[in-house]
Amino acid sequence: MNKKKKIIQLTEGILLCCVIVVMTLLCIGIIKKEVKNTKGKLTETIGWYRIQDNKKVQVDLNQKIKADPQGKLVLYNDTIAQKYKGYLMTTKAAKYSVRIYAGDQLIYQYSDSNFHRNDQMKSKLSCDARIPEQGKKGTVIKIIYQNGSNGIYDLDDILVGRGDVVMGFHVQQEIVGIVMIAIMFFLSFVALITGIYLKHFKLNSTRFLNIAAFLALSGIWFLSDSALAQEYTSFPALTGMISFYAFMLMSVPMVHFVKNTLKFEKYKVLDVINLLFYANALIQGILNKCLKIHMVHMLFVTHVLLFIAVITIVVLMIEEYRRTKDSELKIIMNAFGIMAVAGVLSLCMYWKLEIPFYGTIFEVGVLIFEQLLLTSIFVNLVEQAKTRSELEVYERLLKEDRMTGINNRTAFEEQLQDIEDHAQDYDNAALIFMDVDGLKNTNDLYGHNAGDELIISAALCIKNVFATYGKCYRIGGDEFCVLIFDSIENVDELLKQMDQEIIKYNRNNRYYLSIARGVSFLKDTEGKQKKISDWKYEADQDMYCNKKRRNINDRL
């Protein structure tokens, strides 16, 4: 089994564990009633009744109750106002535009005048009413329900407890969503940092930034759409608007991800889809602001666009996969398929079944979707890093002199070309040509092994002195050169240091080493930059003169 398959299997195992954890949290949320009862933090109120034919009729909550002939449902309780002074009553009844009275005092009234919600959105909200602390003896709590579907009211339990306990209960109800939102923001941060890191090293970072944007928008949507945010914010209308705009625009970075990762730039339909998302957000904002059309009444348009976008992308992926059989594309295609299924289920729960936790299903789908995408990208990055490492080794071997270990002529010519192409980036530079004196005589007298030893020793002396200040090259059999970009004013001093290195070598070795050298500067005394050919010629001529002087001195 190769390394890539092991990574995929390990990631799938981690993904499976995450799904199990999420589903466990979901189960905890489903059985929250049993949890709260065993802990005894909240109390289910009893003693509720309604008036029928001038008689009290006891009512059991958490069931469906038929309204009175006027279409309303009014419940009374004679005991809890005295028993739970200063406590909070809480129940999920926002979709019935509930009003709660303590005697004649209105202590709670649901209103969405600032931001209109439909029944699916209202069904998630809790209605909290504080029982007066200074209530009169015999104060009756009255709850009025209205707008029941076909005159039928599906009532939830009415619970009572201290304010902090009620708050904790609401948090417990939303714990699955809180965990998933936290995971989304964490993954968004990780993707953002990874994208910045890759960009620093000039690698493909765009897809990570796309994922970071998608996760951030998804997290903002889930957070602003959550019951906690809707109930406890001081700006419910603004929170609702943020929720709608995040939902309308969160798919834009995903379309960009598909284009950037799968090289789908050729499919112009993806650009059209993004334009439709932007146009949808803009037009809905204008209609809401100018014509006072509620955002919730235009929500189906966004749902249709999302459905069309996902189906279009999946179809394009299927066609591309049939042609290329690319393994990364297959993973991404499966991810989009999972999100599409989660989206369809959520839409069915939202429009047909009117189930309040429709968002949880989509949240799970988004998390699985993102983890599959990140898995695909990281596996691809491992492969890219491996390939890049192999290429770097290969390129280094191409530019490295095998005998001496320093750069070869190919690397030297590339550096000169870079200097010529980016002349403005170089203030000045020194070029030093060097040549090992008498190498042919050494080869003839002592053999090529001796000559090789001199070449290696010459390279070592040159590198010991100049490597800190510039780049060293072997450009021929006995020819070397050095390029210095900084400290060019110290060239003479560096050459003296090289002479000391040579003297040190000659003390302890039987083969005599001597190196001729010639120096030329990239810019002349007036600061004008020379042509590369002139620069090399001057250095070569200076080296020739240096070699000639050495021969004269040797004869003398």
XYZ file of C-alpha atoms in Angstrom:
556
model
C 0.000 0.000 0.000
C 1.580 3.331 -1.026
C 1.919 6.388 1.162
C -0.888 8.295 -0.559
C -3.436 5.557 0.117
C -2.339 5.362 3.757
C -2.864 9.101 4.145
C -6.323 8.870 2.555
C -7.326 5.964 4.798
C -6.044 7.723 7.915
C -7.950 10.850 6.985
C -11.103 8.860 6.319
C -10.745 7.290 9.774
C -10.395 10.702 11.392
C -13.375 11.924 9.377
C -15.453 8.954 10.529
C -14.550 9.693 14.157
C -15.609 13.319 13.675
C -18.938 12.229 12.196
C -19.489 9.893 15.162
C -18.744 12.726 17.600
C -21.130 15.055 15.777
C -23.873 12.445 15.694
C -23.318 11.779 19.424
C -23.727 15.471 20.153
C -26.834 15.455 17.987
C -28.258 12.602 20.045
C -27.488 14.536 23.217
C -29.426 17.444 21.785
C -32.367 15.179 20.894
C -32.594 13.717 24.414
C -32.074 17.064 26.133
C -35.426 16.763 27.876
C -34.355 13.644 29.731
C -31.049 15.285 30.638
C -32.671 18.363 32.082
C -35.188 16.364 34.048
C -32.589 14.139 35.650
C -30.521 17.155 36.643
C -33.610 18.955 37.894
C -32.364 22.410 36.919
C -35.630 23.432 35.290
C -39.137 22.606 36.410
C -42.011 21.690 34.147
C -44.990 23.752 35.169
C -48.312 22.078 35.868
C -51.803 23.276 36.602
C -52.566 24.867 33.258
C -56.174 25.112 32.220
C -58.466 26.764 29.684
C -62.006 28.108 30.009
C -64.704 26.203 28.113
C -68.382 26.843 28.755
C -67.404 28.906 31.809
C -65.598 25.910 33.299
C -61.915 25.209 33.933
C -60.597 22.414 31.765
C -57.183 21.039 32.677
C -54.648 21.032 29.844
C -51.659 18.774 29.453
C -48.837 20.467 27.569
C -46.510 19.056 24.914
C -49.377 17.984 22.687
C -51.728 19.311 20.019
C -54.721 21.328 21.285
C -57.658 22.688 19.284
C -58.315 26.410 19.510
C -61.508 28.095 20.640
C -64.066 29.237 18.050
C -62.258 32.568 17.675
C -59.089 30.744 16.593
C -57.151 31.611 19.713
C -55.950 29.472 22.559
C -55.765 30.953 26.071
C -54.170 29.085 28.956
C -54.240 30.032 32.646
C -52.255 29.069 35.727
C -53.150 30.117 39.289
C -50.062 28.910 41.163
C -46.774 29.643 39.472
C -46.947 33.475 39.917
C -46.625 33.026 43.693
C -44.404 29.958 43.697
C -41.760 31.240 41.262
C -41.501 34.989 41.860
C -38.653 36.543 39.893
C -38.054 33.348 37.889
C -38.128 32.974 34.118
C -40.754 31.044 32.212
C -39.590 29.679 28.874
C -41.372 27.907 26.038
C -41.012 27.601 22.265
C -44.106 29.420 21.050
C -42.847 32.293 18.901
C -44.636 30.971 15.802
C -47.956 31.496 17.643
C -47.192 35.201 18.302
C -47.536 34.433 21.976
C -48.428 36.996 24.651
C -47.973 36.339 28.378
C -49.690 38.233 31.186
C -49.253 38.236 34.948
C -52.690 39.432 35.969
C -53.244 42.512 33.840
C -49.520 43.108 33.346
C -48.033 42.142 29.963
C -44.717 40.456 30.755
C -43.905 39.120 27.277
C -45.015 39.607 23.677
C -43.330 38.090 20.645
C -42.840 40.553 17.806
C -40.887 40.375 14.575
C -41.792 43.822 13.362
C -38.115 44.730 12.909
C -37.296 41.584 10.965
C -39.937 39.240 9.596
C -39.471 35.496 10.143
C -41.453 32.557 8.859
C -42.772 29.694 10.995
C -39.676 27.551 10.446
C -37.456 30.301 11.827
C -39.840 31.125 14.662
C -40.107 27.498 15.739
C -36.471 27.579 16.882
C -36.975 30.567 19.163
C -37.741 30.412 22.877
C -40.039 32.905 24.538
C -38.747 33.935 27.978
C -40.996 35.855 30.394
C -39.924 36.968 33.868
C -42.527 36.450 36.579
C -42.930 39.658 38.648
C -41.241 39.586 42.060
C -43.896 41.799 43.611
C -46.942 39.986 42.330
C -50.213 40.182 44.228
C -51.629 37.143 45.892
C -53.845 35.217 43.508
C -52.149 36.613 40.403
C -53.026 34.465 37.392
C -50.561 33.789 34.589
C -52.291 33.942 31.216
C -50.797 32.891 27.882
C -52.521 33.771 24.615
C -51.644 31.777 21.496
C -52.827 32.763 18.014
C -52.287 31.984 14.316
C -52.391 28.235 14.849
C -52.404 26.091 11.700
C -56.053 25.150 11.017
C -56.870 26.103 14.583
C -54.485 23.469 16.002
C -51.704 24.405 18.426
C -48.776 22.053 18.952
C -47.661 23.177 22.400
C -44.231 22.771 23.924
C -43.521 22.391 27.646
C -43.542 25.553 29.713
C -40.511 25.470 31.985
C -39.513 27.706 34.859
C -36.199 28.378 36.567
C -33.634 30.992 37.545
C -32.354 33.236 34.783
C -28.897 31.643 34.650
C -30.452 28.166 34.556
C -32.709 29.118 31.647
C -29.736 30.587 29.812
C -27.767 27.391 30.404
C -30.709 25.359 29.134
C -30.829 27.356 25.908
C -27.088 26.860 25.442
C -27.569 23.124 26.031
C -30.237 23.039 23.361
C -27.822 24.648 20.884
C -24.694 22.733 21.921
C -24.441 20.810 18.637
C -24.632 23.999 16.623
C -22.149 25.769 18.929
C -19.607 22.957 18.528
C -19.985 22.917 14.740
C -19.735 26.705 14.489
C -16.566 26.617 16.605
C -15.131 23.889 14.336
C -15.956 25.956 11.246
C -14.226 29.073 12.540
C -11.234 26.997 13.670
C -10.936 25.309 10.270
C -11.349 28.700 8.596
C -8.436 30.054 10.655
C -6.296 26.992 9.857
C -7.074 27.309 6.133
C -6.267 31.036 6.216
C -2.912 30.537 7.970
C -2.070 27.663 5.609
C -2.925 29.830 2.598
C -0.736 32.690 3.861
C 2.100 30.247 4.594
C 1.908 28.711 1.123
C 1.736 32.132 -0.506
C 4.929 33.093 1.323
C 6.657 30.143 -0.341
C 5.055 30.953 -3.708
C 2.896 27.844 -3.739
C -0.764 27.562 -4.740
C -2.550 29.244 -1.821
C -5.733 30.465 -3.515
C -7.768 27.330 -2.832
C -7.003 27.504 0.902
C -8.092 31.126 0.951
C -11.291 30.121 -0.886
C -12.007 27.467 1.756
C -11.237 29.934 4.564
C -13.746 32.395 3.101
C -16.413 29.712 2.638
C -16.011 28.411 6.196
C -16.049 31.925 7.628
C -19.253 32.808 5.757
C -20.814 29.464 6.725
C -19.883 30.022 10.369
C -21.323 33.533 10.286
C -24.535 32.222 8.757
C -24.948 29.397 11.262
C -24.111 31.719 14.151
C -26.441 34.548 13.137
C -29.192 32.053 12.247
C -28.955 30.242 15.590
C -31.654 30.593 18.215
C -29.148 31.947 20.756
C -28.043 34.784 18.486
C -31.641 35.598 17.520
C -32.858 35.571 21.124
C -30.048 37.331 22.949
C -28.771 39.886 20.454
C -29.534 43.556 21.017
C -29.895 43.994 17.253
C -32.258 41.255 16.019
C -32.959 42.929 12.674
C -29.259 43.387 11.895
C -28.524 39.822 12.985
C -31.243 38.534 10.675
C -29.921 40.554 7.743
C -26.380 39.276 8.336
C -27.750 35.738 8.360
C -29.481 36.170 5.001
C -26.539 37.870 3.270
C -24.039 35.301 4.577
C -26.310 32.550 3.252
C -26.698 34.235 -0.125
C -22.958 34.770 -0.638
C -21.287 31.804 1.084
C -21.249 29.736 -2.124
C -19.230 32.312 -4.072
C -15.817 31.246 -2.655
C -16.736 27.609 -3.288
C -17.274 28.305 -6.980
C -13.868 30.015 -7.029
C -12.409 26.978 -5.268
C -13.687 24.711 -8.030
C -12.199 26.985 -10.691
C -8.818 27.349 -8.959
C -8.383 23.741 -7.839
C -9.787 21.779 -10.742
C -8.703 24.156 -13.525
C -12.311 24.774 -14.552
C -11.644 28.284 -15.866
C -12.817 27.086 -19.280
C -16.364 26.649 -17.943
C -17.787 30.165 -18.149
C -21.040 28.945 -16.597
C -19.254 29.123 -13.211
C -18.700 32.860 -13.709
C -22.375 33.203 -14.575
C -23.342 31.377 -11.371
C -21.238 33.733 -9.251
C -22.771 36.735 -11.001
C -26.215 35.347 -10.205
C -25.292 35.014 -6.512
C -24.111 38.624 -6.407
C -27.134 39.848 -8.360
C -29.467 37.904 -6.079
C -27.977 39.537 -2.962
C -28.096 43.000 -4.536
C -31.645 42.732 -5.894
C -33.039 41.275 -2.669
C -31.420 44.109 -0.709
C -32.968 46.700 -3.031
C -36.422 45.076 -2.900
C -36.253 44.865 0.882
C -35.132 48.449 1.305
C -37.284 50.152 -1.328
C -40.398 47.973 -1.586
C -40.320 46.570 1.976
C -40.460 42.995 0.696
C -39.350 40.739 3.532
C -36.155 38.763 2.943
C -37.845 35.574 4.078
C -40.367 35.846 1.244
C -37.503 35.856 -1.280
C -35.581 33.023 0.354
C -36.776 30.420 -2.142
C -34.852 32.268 -4.900
C -31.569 31.677 -3.047
C -32.506 28.029 -2.496
C -33.160 27.570 -6.210
C -29.843 29.215 -7.121
C -27.959 27.010 -4.658
C -29.612 23.898 -6.043
C -28.777 24.885 -9.635
C -25.167 25.754 -8.691
C -24.475 22.474 -6.884
C -26.075 20.356 -9.612
C -24.161 22.250 -12.326
C -20.824 21.814 -10.536
C -21.446 18.108 -9.888
C -22.370 17.529 -13.555
C -19.200 19.325 -14.709
C -17.137 17.233 -12.317
C -18.677 13.994 -13.505
C -17.934 14.871 -17.130
C -14.365 15.889 -16.261
C -13.803 12.757 -14.187
C -14.955 10.518 -17.033
C -12.318 12.164 -19.171
C -9.383 12.369 -16.726
C -10.030 9.775 -13.970
C -8.299 12.168 -11.571
C -8.303 10.900 -7.948
C -8.409 14.402 -6.402
C -11.377 15.296 -8.570
C -13.148 12.154 -7.356
C -12.758 13.169 -3.705
C -14.000 16.697 -4.397
C -16.897 15.321 -6.458
C -17.911 13.077 -3.537
C -17.690 16.063 -1.196
C -20.051 18.096 -3.366
C -22.356 15.092 -3.614
C -22.560 14.835 0.183
C -23.273 18.551 0.514
C -25.930 18.294 -2.194
C -27.685 15.470 -0.316
C -27.459 17.417 2.961
C -28.820 20.503 1.214
C -31.775 18.645 -0.316
C -32.620 17.057 3.043
C -32.438 20.460 4.722
C -34.705 22.005 2.097
C -37.238 19.205 2.517
C -37.168 19.652 6.280
C -37.490 23.421 5.856
C -40.248 23.714 3.250
C -42.232 20.482 3.526
C -41.825 19.152 7.047
C -41.179 22.514 8.758
C -38.723 20.843 11.154
C -36.845 23.457 13.218
C -33.424 21.733 13.262
C -33.165 21.773 9.446
C -29.935 23.757 9.798
C -28.198 21.030 11.808
C -28.360 18.590 8.895
C -26.843 21.152 6.560
C -24.161 22.033 9.140
C -23.109 18.375 9.324
C -23.068 18.216 5.527
C -20.908 21.349 5.295
C -18.412 19.998 7.845
C -18.073 16.658 6.044
C -17.814 18.559 2.765
C -15.006 20.778 4.059
C -13.097 17.924 5.674
C -13.150 15.983 2.418
C -11.913 19.049 0.538
C -9.127 19.675 3.048
C -8.195 15.992 2.897
C -7.947 16.192 -0.885
C -5.850 19.339 -0.771
C -3.439 18.102 1.891
C -2.917 14.800 0.062
C -2.263 16.788 -3.094
C 0.138 19.060 -1.228
C 2.088 16.052 0.043
C 2.428 14.843 -3.535
C 3.401 18.318 -4.730
C 5.969 18.702 -1.945
C 7.461 15.319 -2.835
C 7.593 16.194 -6.530
C 8.995 19.635 -5.815
C 11.683 18.160 -3.539
C 12.688 15.714 -6.243
C 12.802 18.516 -8.815
C 14.918 20.674 -6.519
C 17.383 17.831 -6.038
C 17.483 17.258 -9.798
C 17.968 20.969 -10.513
C 20.684 21.188 -7.897
C 22.499 18.267 -9.505
C 22.207 19.963 -12.882
C 23.776 23.141 -11.489
C 26.371 21.545 -9.232
C 29.889 20.549 -10.179
C 30.177 16.938 -9.072
C 33.928 16.982 -8.458
C 34.100 20.088 -6.242
C 30.535 20.454 -4.953
C 30.294 24.131 -5.950
C 28.089 25.608 -8.690
C 28.844 24.737 -12.299
C 28.881 26.702 -15.560
C 25.117 26.256 -16.088
C 24.382 27.975 -12.771
C 26.896 30.721 -13.638
C 25.278 31.469 -17.007
C 21.817 31.561 -15.392
C 23.068 34.044 -12.813
C 24.558 36.267 -15.509
C 21.262 36.136 -17.402
C 19.400 37.176 -14.274
C 21.781 40.107 -13.811
C 21.171 41.135 -17.419
C 17.366 40.753 -17.129
C 17.110 42.554 -13.784
C 19.921 45.065 -14.059
C 17.981 47.626 -12.023
C 18.058 45.324 -8.989
C 21.861 45.290 -8.796
C 23.727 48.291 -7.385
C 27.059 46.798 -8.361
C 28.859 43.464 -8.462
C 32.369 42.094 -8.723
C 33.309 39.290 -11.109
C 36.519 37.372 -10.332
C 37.863 34.908 -12.889
C 40.409 32.381 -11.577
C 42.625 29.776 -13.164
C 44.782 27.054 -11.605
C 48.373 27.595 -12.757
C 50.356 24.685 -14.167
C 47.603 22.086 -14.006
C 48.763 20.458 -17.274
C 52.298 20.018 -15.923
C 50.939 18.436 -12.740
C 48.831 16.014 -14.772
C 51.812 15.128 -16.964
C 54.247 14.654 -14.065
C 52.043 13.079 -11.405
C 48.928 11.880 -13.199
C 45.327 13.049 -13.370
C 44.593 12.099 -9.765
C 47.101 14.717 -8.671
C 45.474 17.238 -11.016
C 42.052 16.413 -9.611
C 43.397 16.949 -6.099
C 44.610 20.416 -7.078
C 41.214 21.301 -8.591
C 39.364 20.140 -5.456
C 41.831 21.999 -3.212
C 41.512 25.158 -5.308
C 37.702 24.990 -5.024
C 38.008 24.538 -1.251
C 40.292 27.549 -0.847
C 37.988 29.688 -2.999
C 34.877 28.559 -1.140
C 36.436 29.093 2.300
C 37.076 32.744 1.496
C 34.314 33.832 -0.862
C 31.245 31.684 -0.018
C 30.188 34.089 2.732
C 30.287 37.104 0.412
C 29.145 35.730 -2.937
C 28.682 32.707 -5.185
C 31.455 30.385 -6.321
C 31.506 28.507 -9.631
C 33.682 26.039 -11.507
C 33.194 26.979 -15.148
C 35.809 24.765 -16.819
C 38.518 22.188 -16.193
C 40.842 24.483 -14.200
C 38.717 27.660 -14.394
C 36.734 29.149 -11.529
C 34.863 32.366 -10.940
C 33.245 34.248 -8.074
C 30.369 36.728 -8.136
C 30.236 39.182 -5.221
C 27.184 41.398 -4.776
C 28.001 42.831 -1.346
C 31.308 43.949 0.131
C 32.758 44.584 -3.324
C 35.035 47.183 -1.761
C 36.757 44.326 0.119
C 37.732 42.350 -2.995
C 41.447 43.021 -2.602
C 41.324 41.979 1.043
C 39.466 38.791 0.140
C 42.044 37.939 -2.527
C 44.774 38.344 0.084
C 42.841 35.944 2.350
C 42.710 33.464 -0.535
C 46.486 33.740 -0.927
C 46.829 32.877 2.763
C 44.607 29.827 2.246
C 46.825 28.732 -0.665
C 50.009 29.192 1.381
C 48.474 27.123 4.188
C 47.610 24.385 1.697
C 51.060 24.362 0.104
C 52.749 23.896 3.482
C 51.150 20.507 4.011
C 50.767 19.107 0.491
C 53.250 17.832 -2.127
C 51.433 19.285 -5.134
C 52.004 23.030 -5.512
C 48.832 25.152 -5.872
C 48.803 28.559 -7.544
C 45.704 30.468 -8.709
C 45.739 33.368 -11.161
C 42.861 35.845 -10.824
C 41.293 38.780 -12.638
C 38.688 41.236 -11.345
C 36.081 43.402 -13.052
C 33.212 45.459 -11.636
C 29.734 45.584 -13.154
C 29.710 49.388 -13.134
C 32.486 51.654 -14.327
C 33.934 54.582 -12.373
C 31.096 56.825 -13.593
C 28.449 54.407 -12.317
C 27.383 53.203 -15.755
C 26.578 49.516 -16.010
C 28.652 47.489 -18.447
C 27.429 44.920 -20.906
C 27.750 41.361 -19.590
C 30.106 40.459 -22.433
C 32.371 43.449 -21.659
C 32.261 42.632 -17.975
C 33.416 39.058 -18.581
C 36.058 40.164 -21.085
C 37.608 42.639 -18.637
C 37.793 40.022 -15.882
C 39.300 37.502 -18.277
C 41.924 39.989 -19.531
C 42.818 40.996 -15.992
C 43.303 37.315 -15.130
C 45.487 36.831 -18.197
C 47.652 39.786 -17.147
C 47.886 38.379 -13.616
C 48.970 34.970 -14.976
C 51.546 36.650 -17.211
C 52.982 38.610 -14.305
C 53.208 35.379 -12.261
C 55.143 33.654 -15.064
C 57.572 36.574 -15.313
C 58.113 36.553 -11.552
C 58.681 32.799 -11.625
C 61.343 33.184 -14.361
C 63.019 35.979 -12.433
